Amino acid sequence: LFGGLFLHLSYFGCDHSLVPASLPLRRLSLAQYHNTVGDLVRWLAPSDADSILTDVEPALASVPDDTRIGPDKHFAAYGRLDQAVQQAHVDATYGVAEAVGAAIAASPARLAAAAGDCAAELIRAFGEQALRRPVTDEDVAFYAQPAGAAPFEAADYGDVIALLMTSPHMLYFVEHGRDETGDKVSLDAYELASRLSYHFWQTLPDEALFEAARSGDLLTEAGYQAQVDRLFASPRTRDALGAFFREWLENTVLEDLDSRSGMPVFDAFAGDFTPGPELRERMI
């Protein structure tokens, strides 16, 4: 096994003359979607986020799970980036967005904290978070449409939030790259920020990463290295890696390892060790 692994590694190398295969439009995984919704709610209502997320949990639970594939039907299966979108995905993500918008609109304090008294400011500030890119004047005009004409009611702001949270830029990794010519086009700063944050944290960029994208510092070698080091050192990276290994090592047919405790043959085998009900999860 290790000889074969070394053999494969010995053939790995970077050929900068190669053109990478084009990527399909990738949808957020279920875990990424849940994490992103949670972070967006925390941005909108920092003091009431837990309460809002509890209220929208039924809607979140209705989002279909990712397909699991692996070499065996019982273990080593990973969540597949299945791009098939069914009506259930559309209905569920719309339900989540509508519930979050309604929860913000239902509280004057929440609405004031999120939007102030200006729909355009809400779209520019929250839009950068939800769309994970700069918000243009055209974006402001488009996402303001559900609100209609001023003066706006609370529900109008909720509709704007819901529309932003159902944007393709929210639900997918939309990458256009920088304004370059040739076979290879580099990611722009915001796209690179999303690549990093979803790779290490499985969620949208934090404020420090957004600021590095806004300033262009992320496109420098030093700025990029600093963000990689910062993200990797975060406990959120440990959580993401933990999820990877839990999927890999989860075994649906592994029995509870304390199920035979008390039987003479098992107790003679176990000796002084008495397994508890938590042992199965610890072994996984």
Coordinates of N, CA and C in Angstrom, one line a residue, residues 193 195-202 206 208-209 218 223-242 244-245:
A193 N -11.1 34.4 -2.4 CA -11.5 34.4 -1.0 C -12.6 33.3 -0.7
R195 N -12.9 30.5 -2.5 CA -12.2 29.2 -2.6 C -11.6 28.9 -1.3
L196 N -10.9 29.8 -0.7 CA -10.2 29.6 0.5 C -11.2 29.3 1.7
S197 N -12.2 30.1 1.8 CA -13.1 30.0 3.0 C -13.9 28.7 2.9
Y198 N -14.3 28.3 1.7 CA -15.1 27.1 1.6 C -14.2 25.9 1.7
H199 N -13.0 26.0 1.3 CA -12.1 24.9 1.4 C -11.7 24.6 2.9
F200 N -11.4 25.6 3.6 CA -10.9 25.4 5.0 C -12.1 25.4 6.0
W201 N -13.1 26.3 5.7 CA -14.2 26.5 6.7 C -15.5 26.0 6.3
Q202 N -15.7 25.7 5.0 CA -17.0 25.2 4.5 C -18.1 26.3 4.7
D206 N -15.0 35.4 6.1 CA -15.2 36.3 7.2 C -14.8 37.7 6.8
A208 N -12.3 39.7 7.7 CA -10.9 39.8 7.3 C -10.6 39.4 5.9
L209 N -11.2 38.3 5.5 CA -11.0 37.7 4.2 C -11.6 38.6 3.1
L218 N -5.2 40.1 -1.2 CA -5.3 38.7 -1.3 C -4.6 38.2 -2.6
G223 N 0.0 38.4 0.9 CA -1.3 38.5 1.4 C -2.0 37.2 1.3
Y224 N -1.8 36.5 0.2 CA -2.4 35.1 0.1 C -1.9 34.2 1.2
Q225 N -0.6 34.2 1.4 CA 0.0 33.3 2.3 C -0.5 33.6 3.7
A226 N -0.6 34.9 4.1 CA -1.1 35.3 5.4 C -2.5 34.8 5.6
Q227 N -3.3 34.8 4.6 CA -4.7 34.3 4.8 C -4.8 32.8 4.9
V228 N -4.0 32.1 4.1 CA -3.9 30.7 4.2 C -3.5 30.2 5.6
D229 N -2.5 30.9 6.1 CA -2.0 30.6 7.5 C -3.1 30.8 8.5
R230 N -3.7 32.0 8.4 CA -4.8 32.4 9.3 C -5.9 31.4 9.3
L231 N -6.4 31.1 8.1 CA -7.6 30.2 8.0 C -7.2 28.8 8.5
F232 N -6.0 28.3 8.2 CA -5.7 27.0 8.6 C -5.5 26.8 10.1
A233 N -5.1 27.9 10.7 CA -4.9 27.9 12.2 C -6.2 28.0 13.0
S234 N -7.3 28.3 12.3 CA -8.6 28.5 13.0 C -9.2 27.2 13.4
P235 N -9.9 27.2 14.5 CA -10.6 26.0 14.9 C -11.7 25.5 13.9
R236 N -12.2 26.5 13.1 CA -13.2 26.1 12.1 C -12.6 25.1 11.1
T237 N -11.3 25.2 10.8 CA -10.6 24.3 9.9 C -10.6 22.9 10.5
R238 N -10.4 22.8 11.8 CA -10.4 21.5 12.5 C -11.8 20.9 12.4
D239 N -12.8 21.7 12.5 CA -14.2 21.2 12.3 C -14.4 20.7 10.9
A240 N -14.0 21.4 9.9 CA -14.2 21.0 8.5 C -13.4 19.7 8.3
L241 N -12.2 19.6 8.7 CA -11.4 18.4 8.5 C -12.0 17.2 9.3
G242 N -12.6 17.5 10.5 CA -13.3 16.5 11.2 C -14.5 15.9 10.5
F244 N -14.7 15.7 7.3 CA -14.2 14.9 6.2 C -13.9 13.5 6.7
F245 N -13.2 13.4 7.9 CA -12.8 12.1 8.4 C -14.1 11.3 8.9

